[in-house]
Structure formats: C-alpha cells, structure tokens
Amino acid sequence: MTDNQNAASAFKAQQERNWHELSSGWDRWYELFERGADPVTRILLEGSHLRNAGSVLDIGSGTGQPALAAAARVPEGRVVGVDQAEGMLAVARRRAVEQELTNVRFLRQDAEELDLEEGEFDAVVSRWSLMFLPDADRVLHTAFRALRPGGTFTAAVWGTPPQVPMLSLAFGIAAARLGLPAPPPGAPGPFSMADAEALCERFTKAGFQDVDHQECRIVFTPRDVAEFVDFSWDLLPGWLRAKLAETFGDERDQRTVQAVATAARDFETDGGGLAVPCVAHCVRAVKPA
C-alpha cells in the first residue's frame, strides 16, 4: 500500500468506529433529526422520479434514511442501503421491521468498494455521506455505472459550519476550548463539500449530465436548550468527549456545556423552544440515456 492508501484506510477505520459508537445516540435522536431533515429527504426522492417497482441504492444509509422513505415509495421495487457502521445498520434494520418494510436490505459495505452490476439501479441517493469519503470521485463513477441509462443520482451535503449550527456549534466550542487545530484543507468531513459548484463539477466529470443544484434551508426544533445540549453531547465523537474528560476531568465539562447552552439561546423562540436553521446543498444528476 502507498502512504495515501494507508492514510485513507486508517481514516475509514476511524470513521467506522466513530459511527458505530454514535449509533445509540443517532437512534435516540432519530425523531428530532428526521423531523428537521425531512425536506431534504423529500427533495432527494422527488428528484429520483421513483416508480412503483423501481430499484434504489442508498449510499451511507446510517440509521436508515433515506432508504426507508424510498422503500415506502417503491412497494413493488427494492432498495439497498449500504453503510460501514454495523451499529447504525442495526438501527436501520430494526426500523425497517417496525415499519413493516420488506423490500429494503441494509448491507455493511465500504462505499468505495461496491461491486455492482451495470445498470442495476434506477436511482442512487446519498444523504450527508459523500463528504466523509476519502475517494468520493470513485464512488460517483461506481454509481454512474450502476445506474440504468436515464437513471438519477440525488445527493445532499452540508453547507459551511456556521450554516449548520445543529451539528457544528458544540463541536466548534469544544474544539476551541481544547485548542484543537482546524482540519487540513480538503480533508473529508461533514462540511468538506460546502462548495456546491465544485461538487456539481465532480458529478459532471463522472459522466453525469443535467447536473442541477438547489440550496435547501431546513430548521431543527429541539424543545429547549437542555435538549439541544443533550443532543450535541450524544453526537460528539467519542475521541472528542474523551479529550474533554482527559483535559477537564469530565466529558461534560461544565464550562464547555455552559458555553454551548449560552450560544444555543440565540435560537430560542417566543414559545421557549428552539428553531435552529441549517443549510444543505442538494444535487440532482442524470446518467445519459
């Protein structure tokens, strides 16, 4: 292996551990997150023009979305969701059973190593997963091959950290308290594809046509500041919580918690709840017929 390949392999292994460890937190906050994320899910699926018997590949399914929503739209079709983190997939499989969806399968697979038949799917979807891939271009090429002519790839990525406070606020405050350096430019991460124009160019280079982008503004609604703080800590990476504990004696260091709570009050509504606005970029691309 080259140094770059070793680095990518180590990064993916760390990502797998992170997401596996966070699976219980994402399960706990599924309803809160999906309530806010629903407009993005609908944009992706409506852009896919799914047929009753269509076939859909969801790259980076996590705890199940948008694969579960896609399965409900193609009752006579099939949906395959892939993810590396077994803990997240276990949640997705349980939710499929709870929703009595028998036409969806969740498989533990590396998105960069997918072995798919040419023209196997009518649609590929990816919601907030492309940003974490060391070789996203490889995945775009694989998806292009796996689509039938005229098939669609719809994807969502996050905007910049200030545009996504639901996920960035607590991490940014904790990182600043710990004096952590900013990630290197170009490194995979939740906000690494915030340049929508550059992302569209990657789809075009992969062979897609009619590449279209729209900015989607969504709002997450924790019931109060305390719930925002609990959400934030449940979804902080384990390594960051461990560093807080090591540095300050408690992973919920009170000065850090108080700083997050103070910042979160900027999103309080007159009714006492929170309305946390976030920006996603949604891309739709078509394989030439």
Backbone as numpy.savetxt, mean C-alpha at the origin, in Angstrom:
# Nx Ny Nz CAx CAy CAz Cx Cy Cz
25.94 -13.41 -6.32 25.11 -12.20 -6.32 25.97 -10.94 -6.32
25.51 -9.91 -7.03 26.20 -8.63 -7.00 25.85 -7.91 -5.70
26.59 -6.83 -5.42 26.30 -6.05 -4.21 24.88 -5.48 -4.27
24.45 -5.03 -5.45 23.10 -4.49 -5.60 22.04 -5.56 -5.35
22.29 -6.76 -5.87 21.34 -7.85 -5.65 21.28 -8.24 -4.19
22.44 -8.26 -3.52 22.45 -8.56 -2.08 21.69 -7.51 -1.29
21.89 -6.25 -1.66 21.21 -5.16 -0.96 19.70 -5.26 -1.16
19.28 -5.56 -2.40 17.85 -5.67 -2.68 17.25 -6.85 -1.93
17.98 -7.96 -1.87 17.49 -9.14 -1.17 17.34 -8.86 0.32
18.33 -8.18 0.90 18.27 -7.84 2.33 17.13 -6.88 2.60
16.93 -5.92 1.70 15.84 -4.96 1.87 14.49 -5.67 1.85
14.30 -6.57 0.89 13.02 -7.27 0.80 12.78 -8.16 2.00
13.84 -8.78 2.51 13.68 -9.62 3.70 13.26 -8.77 4.90
13.85 -7.57 5.01 13.47 -6.68 6.10 12.03 -6.21 5.93
11.64 -5.89 4.70 10.26 -5.49 4.43 9.28 -6.59 4.82
9.62 -7.81 4.46 8.75 -8.94 4.79 8.57 -9.06 6.30
9.67 -8.92 7.03 9.58 -8.99 8.50 8.73 -7.84 9.03
8.97 -6.64 8.51 8.22 -5.48 8.99 6.72 -5.68 8.81
6.31 -6.06 7.60 4.88 -6.21 7.31 4.28 -7.37 8.08
5.04 -8.44 8.24 4.53 -9.57 9.02 4.26 -9.13 10.46
5.22 -8.40 11.04 5.07 -7.94 12.43 3.92 -6.95 12.57
3.64 -6.20 11.52 2.60 -5.18 11.59 1.22 -5.71 11.24
1.12 -6.99 10.88 -0.15 -7.53 10.39 -1.28 -7.41 11.42
-0.97 -7.63 12.69 -2.03 -7.52 13.70 -2.52 -6.08 13.83
-1.60 -5.12 13.69 -1.99 -3.71 13.74 -2.86 -3.33 12.55
-2.48 -3.78 11.35 -3.30 -3.48 10.18 -4.66 -4.16 10.26
-4.69 -5.33 10.89 -5.97 -6.01 11.09 -6.85 -5.20 12.05
-6.24 -4.74 13.12 -6.99 -3.98 14.12 -7.60 -2.72 13.51
-6.85 -2.04 12.65 -7.27 -0.75 12.13 -7.83 -0.84 10.71
-8.20 -2.04 10.31 -8.71 -2.27 8.96 -9.89 -1.36 8.63
-10.89 -1.30 9.51 -12.10 -0.53 9.22 -11.81 0.96 9.10
-11.01 1.49 10.02 -10.66 2.91 9.97 -9.92 3.22 8.68
-8.94 2.40 8.33 -8.13 2.67 7.14 -8.96 2.52 5.87
-9.72 1.42 5.78 -10.46 1.17 4.54 -11.60 2.17 4.34
-12.13 2.70 5.42 -13.16 3.73 5.29 -12.58 4.95 4.56
-11.37 5.32 4.92 -10.74 6.45 4.24 -10.21 6.10 2.86
-9.76 4.85 2.70 -9.12 4.44 1.45 -10.12 4.07 0.37
-11.39 3.93 0.72 -12.38 3.42 -0.23 -12.44 4.19 -1.55
-12.35 5.52 -1.57 -12.38 6.20 -2.86 -11.26 5.76 -3.80
-10.09 5.48 -3.27 -8.98 5.02 -4.10 -9.27 3.62 -4.64
-9.77 2.75 -3.77 -10.12 1.40 -4.21 -11.12 1.46 -5.36
-12.13 2.32 -5.22 -13.16 2.42 -6.26 -12.59 2.96 -7.57
-11.69 3.91 -7.50 -11.05 4.45 -8.70 -10.28 3.35 -9.43
-9.53 2.55 -8.68 -8.74 1.49 -9.30 -9.63 0.46 -9.98
-10.71 0.05 -9.29 -11.55 -1.00 -9.85 -12.44 -0.48 -10.98
-12.92 0.74 -10.85 -13.72 1.30 -11.94 -12.86 1.51 -13.18
-11.60 1.86 -12.99 -10.69 2.02 -14.11 -10.32 0.71 -14.76
-10.55 -0.39 -14.05 -10.23 -1.71 -14.60 -11.32 -2.24 -15.52
-12.51 -1.63 -15.49 -13.63 -2.06 -16.33 -13.87 -3.57 -16.21
-14.02 -4.03 -14.98 -14.12 -5.46 -14.72 -15.42 -6.05 -15.26
-15.31 -7.23 -15.83 -16.46 -7.98 -16.30 -16.86 -9.01 -15.25
-18.07 -9.49 -15.31 -18.59 -10.45 -14.35 -17.69 -11.67 -14.20
-17.10 -12.10 -15.33 -16.25 -13.29 -15.31 -14.78 -12.93 -15.51
-14.41 -11.71 -15.15 -13.04 -11.26 -15.38 -12.02 -11.89 -14.45
-10.76 -11.75 -14.82 -9.66 -12.26 -14.00 -8.78 -11.08 -13.59
-8.40 -11.06 -12.31 -7.71 -9.90 -11.73 -6.51 -10.37 -10.93
-5.39 -9.69 -11.09 -4.21 -9.89 -10.26 -4.00 -8.66 -9.39
-3.91 -8.86 -8.08 -3.65 -7.77 -7.14 -2.24 -7.93 -6.60
-1.38 -6.98 -6.91 0.03 -7.04 -6.48 0.18 -6.26 -5.18
0.58 -6.96 -4.12 0.75 -6.34 -2.81 -0.56 -6.21 -2.08
-1.26 -7.34 -1.90 -2.62 -7.32 -1.33 -2.67 -6.93 0.13
-1.59 -7.15 0.88 -1.65 -6.85 2.30 -2.76 -7.61 3.00
-3.61 -6.90 3.72 -4.70 -7.55 4.45 -5.93 -7.81 3.58
-5.80 -7.63 2.26 -6.87 -8.09 1.38 -7.41 -7.14 0.34
-7.15 -5.86 0.49 -7.70 -4.91 -0.48 -6.63 -4.44 -1.46
-7.01 -4.24 -2.73 -8.37 -4.25 -3.27 -8.83 -5.61 -3.82
-8.11 -6.68 -3.53 -8.50 -7.99 -4.07 -9.90 -8.39 -3.64
-10.25 -8.15 -2.38 -11.57 -8.55 -1.89 -12.67 -7.78 -2.60
-12.47 -6.50 -2.78 -13.46 -5.69 -3.49 -13.56 -6.12 -4.94
-12.44 -6.48 -5.54 -12.46 -6.96 -6.92 -13.22 -8.27 -7.03
-13.01 -9.17 -6.07 -13.70 -10.47 -6.09 -15.21 -10.30 -6.03
-15.67 -9.31 -5.28 -17.11 -9.05 -5.20 -17.66 -8.54 -6.53
-16.81 -7.94 -7.36 -17.24 -7.39 -8.64 -17.19 -8.41 -9.78
-16.46 -9.52 -9.57 -16.36 -10.54 -10.63 -16.82 -11.89 -10.07
-18.10 -12.00 -9.70 -18.57 -13.21 -9.02 -18.35 -14.50 -9.81
-18.28 -14.41 -11.12 -18.02 -15.59 -11.93 -16.58 -15.63 -12.44
-15.76 -14.70 -11.96 -14.37 -14.64 -12.38 -13.45 -15.14 -11.29
-12.20 -14.67 -11.33 -11.23 -15.08 -10.32 -10.28 -13.93 -10.02
-9.84 -13.91 -8.78 -8.89 -12.89 -8.32 -7.74 -13.59 -7.62
-6.53 -13.17 -7.94 -5.34 -13.68 -7.27 -4.64 -12.50 -6.60
-4.46 -12.58 -5.30 -3.73 -11.55 -4.57 -2.39 -12.10 -4.11
-1.32 -11.35 -4.31 0.01 -11.80 -3.91 0.62 -10.79 -2.95
1.39 -11.32 -2.02 2.09 -10.50 -1.05 3.20 -11.37 -0.45
4.22 -10.73 0.11 5.30 -11.48 0.72 5.06 -11.81 2.19
4.23 -11.03 2.87 4.10 -11.17 4.32 2.98 -12.13 4.67
3.33 -13.26 5.23 2.34 -14.29 5.53 1.33 -13.81 6.56
1.76 -13.00 7.52 0.83 -12.49 8.52 -0.28 -11.65 7.90
0.09 -10.81 6.93 -0.91 -10.00 6.24 -1.85 -10.88 5.43
-1.29 -11.89 4.76 -2.11 -12.79 3.94 -3.09 -13.59 4.79
-2.67 -13.96 5.99 -3.58 -14.69 6.88 -4.81 -13.85 7.19
-4.62 -12.55 7.38 -5.76 -11.66 7.61 -6.64 -11.60 6.37
-6.01 -11.49 5.20 -6.77 -11.41 3.95 -7.60 -12.68 3.74
-7.00 -13.84 3.99 -7.73 -15.10 3.80 -8.91 -15.19 4.76
-8.71 -14.76 6.00 -9.80 -14.80 6.97 -10.94 -13.89 6.53
-10.60 -12.72 6.03 -11.64 -11.78 5.61 -12.38 -12.31 4.38
-11.69 -13.01 3.51 -12.36 -13.62 2.36 -13.41 -14.63 2.83
-13.06 -15.42 3.83 -14.00 -16.39 4.38 -15.18 -15.67 5.03
-14.89 -14.63 5.80 -15.95 -13.87 6.47 -16.92 -13.26 5.46
-16.40 -12.85 4.30 -17.24 -12.23 3.28 -17.79 -13.25 2.29
-17.50 -14.53 2.54 -17.99 -15.63 1.70 -17.59 -15.44 0.23
-16.35 -15.02 0.04 -15.81 -14.86 -1.30 -14.96 -16.08 -1.63
-15.44 -16.90 -2.53 -14.75 -18.14 -2.87 -13.94 -18.05 -4.16
-13.99 -16.88 -4.81 -13.29 -16.73 -6.09 -12.00 -15.93 -5.97
-11.44 -15.86 -4.77 -10.18 -15.14 -4.56 -9.20 -16.04 -3.82
-7.95 -16.01 -4.28 -6.86 -16.74 -3.62 -5.77 -15.76 -3.24
-5.17 -15.96 -2.08 -4.06 -15.13 -1.64 -2.81 -15.99 -1.54
-1.77 -15.60 -2.27 -0.56 -16.39 -2.38 0.64 -15.60 -1.86
1.50 -16.30 -1.14 2.73 -15.67 -0.68 3.77 -15.75 -1.79
4.02 -14.61 -2.44 4.95 -14.56 -3.55 5.64 -13.21 -3.59
6.87 -13.22 -4.07 7.63 -12.00 -4.30 7.14 -11.41 -5.63
6.68 -10.17 -5.59 6.13 -9.55 -6.80 7.16 -9.48 -7.92
8.44 -9.44 -7.57 9.48 -9.37 -8.59 9.82 -10.73 -9.18
9.25 -11.79 -8.63 9.55 -13.14 -9.10 8.32 -13.86 -9.60
7.27 -13.15 -9.96 6.03 -13.78 -10.40 6.23 -14.54 -11.70
5.72 -15.76 -11.74 5.78 -16.60 -12.93 4.35 -16.72 -13.47
4.02 -15.90 -14.44 2.64 -15.80 -14.92 2.56 -16.15 -16.40
1.43 -16.66 -16.79 1.19 -16.96 -18.21 0.93 -15.67 -18.97
1.35 -15.64 -20.21 1.10 -14.47 -21.04 -0.40 -14.32 -21.28
-0.91 -13.12 -21.06 -2.33 -12.85 -21.28 -3.26 -13.52 -20.28
-2.73 -13.82 -19.08 -3.51 -14.59 -18.10 -4.61 -13.76 -17.44
-4.43 -12.44 -17.36 -5.37 -11.60 -16.59 -5.97 -10.50 -17.45
-7.20 -10.15 -17.08 -7.87 -9.01 -17.70 -7.43 -7.69 -17.07
-7.07 -7.74 -15.81 -6.71 -6.52 -15.10 -5.67 -6.82 -14.03
-4.77 -5.88 -13.83 -3.82 -5.91 -12.72 -4.06 -4.65 -11.89
-4.10 -4.81 -10.58 -4.26 -3.67 -9.68 -3.15 -3.70 -8.64
-2.80 -2.54 -8.16 -1.79 -2.44 -7.11 -2.05 -1.18 -6.31
-2.41 -1.36 -5.05 -2.75 -0.21 -4.21 -1.68 -0.02 -3.14
-0.88 1.03 -3.29 0.15 1.39 -2.31 1.14 0.25 -2.06
1.62 -0.35 -3.15 2.64 -1.40 -3.00 3.83 -1.20 -3.92
3.64 -0.60 -5.09 4.75 -0.44 -6.03 5.91 0.32 -5.41
5.63 1.24 -4.51 6.67 2.11 -3.93 7.70 1.34 -3.11
7.31 0.15 -2.65 8.20 -0.62 -1.77 9.09 -1.60 -2.54
8.95 -1.66 -3.86 9.68 -2.66 -4.64 11.03 -2.11 -5.10
12.12 -2.82 -4.81 13.42 -2.37 -5.31 13.49 -2.32 -6.83
12.78 -3.21 -7.51 12.79 -3.24 -8.98 11.35 -3.18 -9.50
10.72 -2.05 -9.31 9.33 -1.89 -9.74 9.20 -2.01 -11.25
10.21 -1.60 -11.99 10.14 -1.69 -13.45 10.01 -3.14 -13.91
10.68 -4.03 -13.23 10.56 -5.45 -13.56 9.11 -5.92 -13.36
8.49 -5.46 -12.30 7.11 -5.84 -12.02 6.17 -5.28 -13.08
6.41 -4.06 -13.53 5.58 -3.47 -14.58 5.68 -4.30 -15.87
6.89 -4.74 -16.21 7.07 -5.56 -17.40 6.38 -6.92 -17.25
6.47 -7.51 -16.05 5.81 -8.79 -15.80 4.30 -8.64 -15.91
3.77 -7.56 -15.34 2.33 -7.32 -15.41 1.89 -7.10 -16.84
2.70 -6.38 -17.61 2.37 -6.14 -19.02 2.23 -7.47 -19.76
3.15 -8.36 -19.55 3.10 -9.67 -20.22 1.88 -10.47 -19.76
1.54 -10.38 -18.48 0.46 -11.18 -17.92 -0.93 -10.70 -18.32
-1.01 -9.48 -18.84 -2.31 -8.93 -19.25 -2.67 -9.38 -20.66
-3.95 -9.58 -20.87 -4.43 -9.80 -22.23 -4.35 -8.48 -22.99
-4.28 -8.52 -24.32 -4.33 -7.27 -25.08 -5.59 -6.47 -24.73
-5.40 -5.20 -24.46 -6.52 -4.35 -24.03 -6.75 -4.36 -22.53
-5.99 -5.18 -21.80 -6.12 -5.24 -20.35 -5.54 -4.00 -19.68
-5.94 -3.77 -18.45 -5.55 -2.55 -17.74 -4.70 -2.84 -16.51
-3.83 -1.89 -16.22 -3.09 -1.89 -14.95 -3.46 -0.59 -14.26
-4.11 -0.68 -13.10 -4.43 0.50 -12.31 -3.66 0.43 -11.00
-3.05 1.53 -10.62 -2.19 1.54 -9.43 -2.36 2.83 -8.66
-2.16 2.74 -7.35 -2.17 3.93 -6.49 -0.86 3.99 -5.72
-0.33 5.19 -5.59 0.84 5.46 -4.77 0.53 6.68 -3.92
1.33 6.89 -2.87 1.12 8.05 -2.01 1.81 9.29 -2.55
1.32 10.45 -2.12 1.99 11.71 -2.39 3.21 11.86 -1.49
3.64 13.09 -1.28 4.80 13.37 -0.44 4.43 13.21 1.04
5.41 13.04 1.93 5.08 12.88 3.35 4.16 13.96 3.92
4.38 15.24 3.64 3.44 16.23 4.19 2.02 16.06 3.67
1.85 15.41 2.52 0.53 15.20 1.96 -0.17 13.97 2.53
0.55 13.19 3.35 -0.01 11.94 3.88 0.22 11.87 5.40
-0.32 12.81 6.16 -0.04 12.84 7.60 -0.57 11.63 8.35
-1.57 10.95 7.82 -2.09 9.78 8.51 -1.00 8.74 8.73
-0.05 8.67 7.79 1.03 7.69 7.88 2.38 8.31 8.21
2.57 9.57 7.87 3.90 10.16 8.01 4.11 10.94 9.30
3.02 11.42 9.91 3.18 12.35 11.02 3.94 11.72 12.19
3.47 10.60 12.70 4.11 9.99 13.86 5.52 9.50 13.52
5.68 8.91 12.34 7.00 8.43 11.95 7.98 9.60 11.90
7.56 10.71 11.29 8.45 11.86 11.16 8.84 12.44 12.51
7.89 12.53 13.44 8.20 13.06 14.76 9.14 12.12 15.52
8.87 10.82 15.45 9.73 9.85 16.13 11.13 9.86 15.54
11.22 9.91 14.21 12.53 9.93 13.55 13.31 11.18 13.94
12.61 12.32 14.02 13.29 13.56 14.41 13.76 13.50 15.85
12.94 12.95 16.73 13.33 12.81 18.13 14.58 11.93 18.27
14.68 10.93 17.39 15.81 10.00 17.44 17.01 10.49 16.62
16.83 11.57 15.88 17.92 12.08 15.05 18.27 11.18 13.89
17.28 10.49 13.34 17.54 9.56 12.25 17.74 10.33 10.94
18.65 9.86 10.09 18.85 10.54 8.80 17.70 10.26 7.85
17.51 11.14 6.90 16.49 10.92 5.86 16.92 9.75 4.98
15.98 9.00 4.45 16.34 7.90 3.55 17.05 8.43 2.32
17.96 7.66 1.74 18.68 8.13 0.54 17.72 8.33 -0.62
18.00 9.30 -1.49 17.13 9.55 -2.64 16.97 8.28 -3.50
15.74 8.02 -3.90 15.50 6.86 -4.75 15.27 5.56 -4.02
15.45 5.56 -2.70 15.25 4.33 -1.95 13.77 3.99 -1.90
13.42 2.69 -2.01 12.00 2.32 -1.92 11.42 2.73 -0.58
10.16 3.11 -0.58 9.50 3.52 0.65 8.13 4.06 0.33
7.33 4.36 1.34 5.93 4.73 1.11 5.72 5.96 0.25
6.70 6.87 0.21 6.51 8.12 -0.52 7.48 8.27 -1.69
8.08 7.16 -2.09 9.15 7.21 -3.09 8.64 7.39 -4.52
7.32 7.29 -4.74 6.77 7.48 -6.09 5.81 8.65 -6.12
6.07 9.65 -5.31 5.19 10.81 -5.24 5.22 11.66 -6.50
6.25 11.47 -7.34 6.33 12.17 -8.62 5.49 11.40 -9.63
4.25 11.81 -9.80 3.31 11.07 -10.65 3.74 11.07 -12.11
4.33 12.16 -12.57 4.78 12.22 -13.96 5.86 11.17 -14.22
6.80 11.03 -13.29 7.85 10.03 -13.44 7.27 8.62 -13.41
6.26 8.40 -12.58 5.63 7.08 -12.52 4.94 6.76 -13.84
4.24 7.72 -14.39 3.58 7.50 -15.68 4.59 7.15 -16.76
5.74 7.80 -16.73 6.79 7.49 -17.71 7.27 6.06 -17.58
7.30 5.53 -16.36 7.73 4.15 -16.16 6.73 3.18 -16.79
5.45 3.49 -16.65 4.44 2.66 -17.30 4.61 2.69 -18.82
4.85 3.86 -19.36 5.03 3.99 -20.80 6.23 3.19 -21.28
7.34 3.27 -20.54 8.55 2.53 -20.92 8.33 1.02 -20.84
7.39 0.59 -20.00 7.09 -0.84 -19.89 6.21 -1.33 -21.03
5.76 -0.41 -21.89 4.97 -0.81 -23.06 3.52 -0.40 -23.02
3.07 0.17 -21.91 1.66 0.55 -21.80 1.36 1.80 -22.62
0.11 1.94 -22.99 -0.34 3.13 -23.68 -1.53 3.73 -22.93
-1.98 4.91 -23.38 -3.11 5.60 -22.74 -2.89 5.71 -21.23
-1.67 6.05 -20.85 -1.34 6.17 -19.42 -1.94 7.47 -18.89
-2.76 7.32 -17.87 -3.51 8.46 -17.34 -3.30 8.56 -15.84
-3.26 9.78 -15.33 -3.06 9.99 -13.89 -4.12 10.93 -13.35
-4.57 10.63 -12.13 -5.42 11.58 -11.42 -5.02 11.63 -9.95
-5.06 12.83 -9.41 -4.79 13.01 -7.98 -6.07 12.74 -7.21
-5.96 11.94 -6.17 -7.14 11.59 -5.37 -6.93 12.08 -3.94
-7.81 12.93 -3.48 -7.75 13.45 -2.11 -8.74 12.68 -1.25
-8.24 12.07 -0.22 -9.07 11.27 0.67 -8.92 11.77 2.10
-9.84 11.34 2.97 -9.84 11.81 4.35 -10.01 10.62 5.29
-9.11 10.50 6.24 -9.24 9.49 7.28 -9.85 10.15 8.52
-10.69 9.38 9.24 -11.49 9.99 10.30 -11.37 9.25 11.63
-10.22 9.30 12.29 -10.14 8.77 13.65 -11.15 9.48 14.54
-11.65 8.77 15.55 -12.72 9.39 16.35 -12.18 10.48 17.28
-10.87 10.42 17.60 -10.27 11.46 18.44 -8.75 11.35 18.35
-8.07 12.25 19.05 -6.60 12.26 19.02 -6.03 10.98 19.59
-6.63 10.46 20.65 -6.13 9.22 21.26 -6.16 8.07 20.27
-7.21 8.00 19.46 -7.28 6.92 18.46 -6.22 7.12 17.39
-5.98 8.35 16.99 -4.92 8.62 16.02 -3.57 8.16 16.56
-3.30 8.45 17.83 -2.03 8.04 18.44 -1.93 6.51 18.49
-3.00 5.85 18.89 -2.98 4.38 18.96 -2.75 3.78 17.57
-3.44 4.30 16.58 -3.25 3.86 15.19 -1.78 4.03 14.80
-1.25 5.18 15.08 0.12 5.49 14.68 1.12 4.53 15.30
0.97 4.26 16.60 1.94 3.40 17.27 1.80 1.94 16.84
0.59 1.51 16.60 0.40 0.14 16.13 1.05 -0.10 14.77
1.18 0.97 13.97 1.68 0.82 12.61 3.07 1.39 12.40
3.72 1.84 13.48 5.14 2.17 13.36 5.95 0.89 13.19
6.95 0.88 12.34 7.78 -0.32 12.19 8.37 -0.76 13.52
8.50 -2.06 13.69 9.03 -2.59 14.94 10.41 -2.07 15.27
11.26 -1.89 14.24 12.61 -1.41 14.50 12.60 0.01 15.05
11.61 0.83 14.62 11.54 2.21 15.11 11.04 2.23 16.55
10.05 1.39 16.85 9.57 1.32 18.23 10.65 0.79 19.16
11.45 -0.15 18.66 12.56 -0.67 19.46 13.60 0.41 19.73
13.83 1.26 18.74 14.81 2.34 18.91 14.29 3.38 19.92
12.99 3.65 19.88 12.41 4.55 20.88 12.58 3.97 22.28
12.33 2.67 22.43 12.47 2.03 23.73 13.92 2.06 24.20
14.84 1.80 23.28 16.26 1.79 23.62 16.74 3.18 24.03
16.27 4.19 23.34 16.77 5.56 23.56 16.09 6.23 24.75
14.77 6.01 24.88 14.00 6.74 25.88 13.42 5.86 26.98
13.66 4.54 26.90 13.19 3.63 27.94 11.79 3.12 27.77
11.10 3.57 26.71 9.72 3.15 26.48 9.40 3.42 25.02
8.85 2.42 24.32 8.53 2.65 22.91 7.42 3.68 22.74
6.62 3.87 23.79 5.64 4.95 23.78 6.14 6.09 24.68
7.36 6.51 24.41 7.95 7.63 25.12 6.97 8.80 25.16
6.70 9.29 26.34 5.62 10.25 26.50 5.87 11.58 25.80
7.11 12.00 25.71 7.37 13.25 24.99 7.08 13.07 23.50
7.41 11.90 22.98 7.13 11.63 21.56 5.62 11.52 21.34
4.95 10.79 22.23 3.50 10.64 22.12 2.82 12.00 22.20
3.26 12.84 23.14 2.65 14.14 23.31 2.87 15.02 22.08
4.04 14.91 21.47 4.31 15.69 20.26 3.40 15.26 19.12
3.16 13.95 19.00 2.26 13.46 17.97 0.83 13.92 18.26
0.41 13.81 19.52 -0.94 14.22 19.88 -1.15 15.71 19.62
-0.18 16.52 19.95 -0.28 17.97 19.73 -0.43 18.27 18.24
0.38 17.60 17.41 0.31 17.82 15.96 -1.03 17.34 15.40
-1.54 16.24 15.95 -2.80 15.68 15.46 -3.99 16.60 15.74
-3.88 17.43 16.76 -5.00 18.33 17.08 -5.28 19.33 15.96
-4.32 19.51 15.06 -4.56 20.39 13.91 -5.68 19.85 13.02
-5.99 18.56 13.17 -7.00 17.94 12.30 -8.34 17.75 13.00
-8.48 18.30 14.21 -9.74 18.16 14.94 -10.85 18.93 14.25
-12.03 18.33 14.29 -13.22 18.97 13.72 -14.06 19.56 14.84
-15.09 20.30 14.48 -15.96 20.90 15.48 -16.65 19.84 16.33
-16.85 18.65 15.74 -17.52 17.58 16.48 -16.61 16.81 17.40
-15.33 17.13 17.41 -14.39 16.47 18.30 -13.61 15.35 17.66
-14.06 14.86 16.50 -13.31 13.84 15.77 -12.19 14.47 14.97
-11.50 13.66 14.19 -10.43 14.14 13.35 -10.80 13.93 11.88
-10.32 14.81 11.03 -10.41 14.65 9.58 -9.00 14.88 9.04
-8.34 13.79 8.66 -6.94 13.84 8.27 -6.85 13.69 6.75
-6.61 14.78 6.02 -6.59 14.72 4.56 -5.28 14.13 4.05
-5.38 13.32 3.01 -4.20 12.71 2.41 -4.34 12.71 0.89
-3.21 12.62 0.21 -3.18 12.65 -1.25 -2.59 11.35 -1.78
-3.31 10.75 -2.71 -2.81 9.58 -3.45 -2.80 9.93 -4.93
-1.92 9.25 -5.66 -1.89 9.39 -7.11 -2.36 8.07 -7.72
-3.35 8.13 -8.58 -3.89 6.94 -9.22 -3.53 6.97 -10.71
-2.98 5.87 -11.16 -2.54 5.73 -12.55 -3.32 4.60 -13.21
-3.75 4.85 -14.44 -4.40 3.82 -15.26 -3.63 3.69 -16.56
-3.29 2.46 -16.94 -2.55 2.20 -18.17 -3.12 0.99 -18.88
-2.99 0.95 -20.19 -3.62 -0.09 -20.99 -2.57 -0.81 -21.84
-2.67 -2.13 -21.90 -1.83 -2.90 -22.81 -2.42 -2.79 -24.21
-1.63 -2.43 -25.19 -2.18 -2.26 -26.54 -2.92 -3.51 -27.03
-4.05 -3.29 -27.69 -4.86 -4.40 -28.20 -4.18 -5.03 -29.42
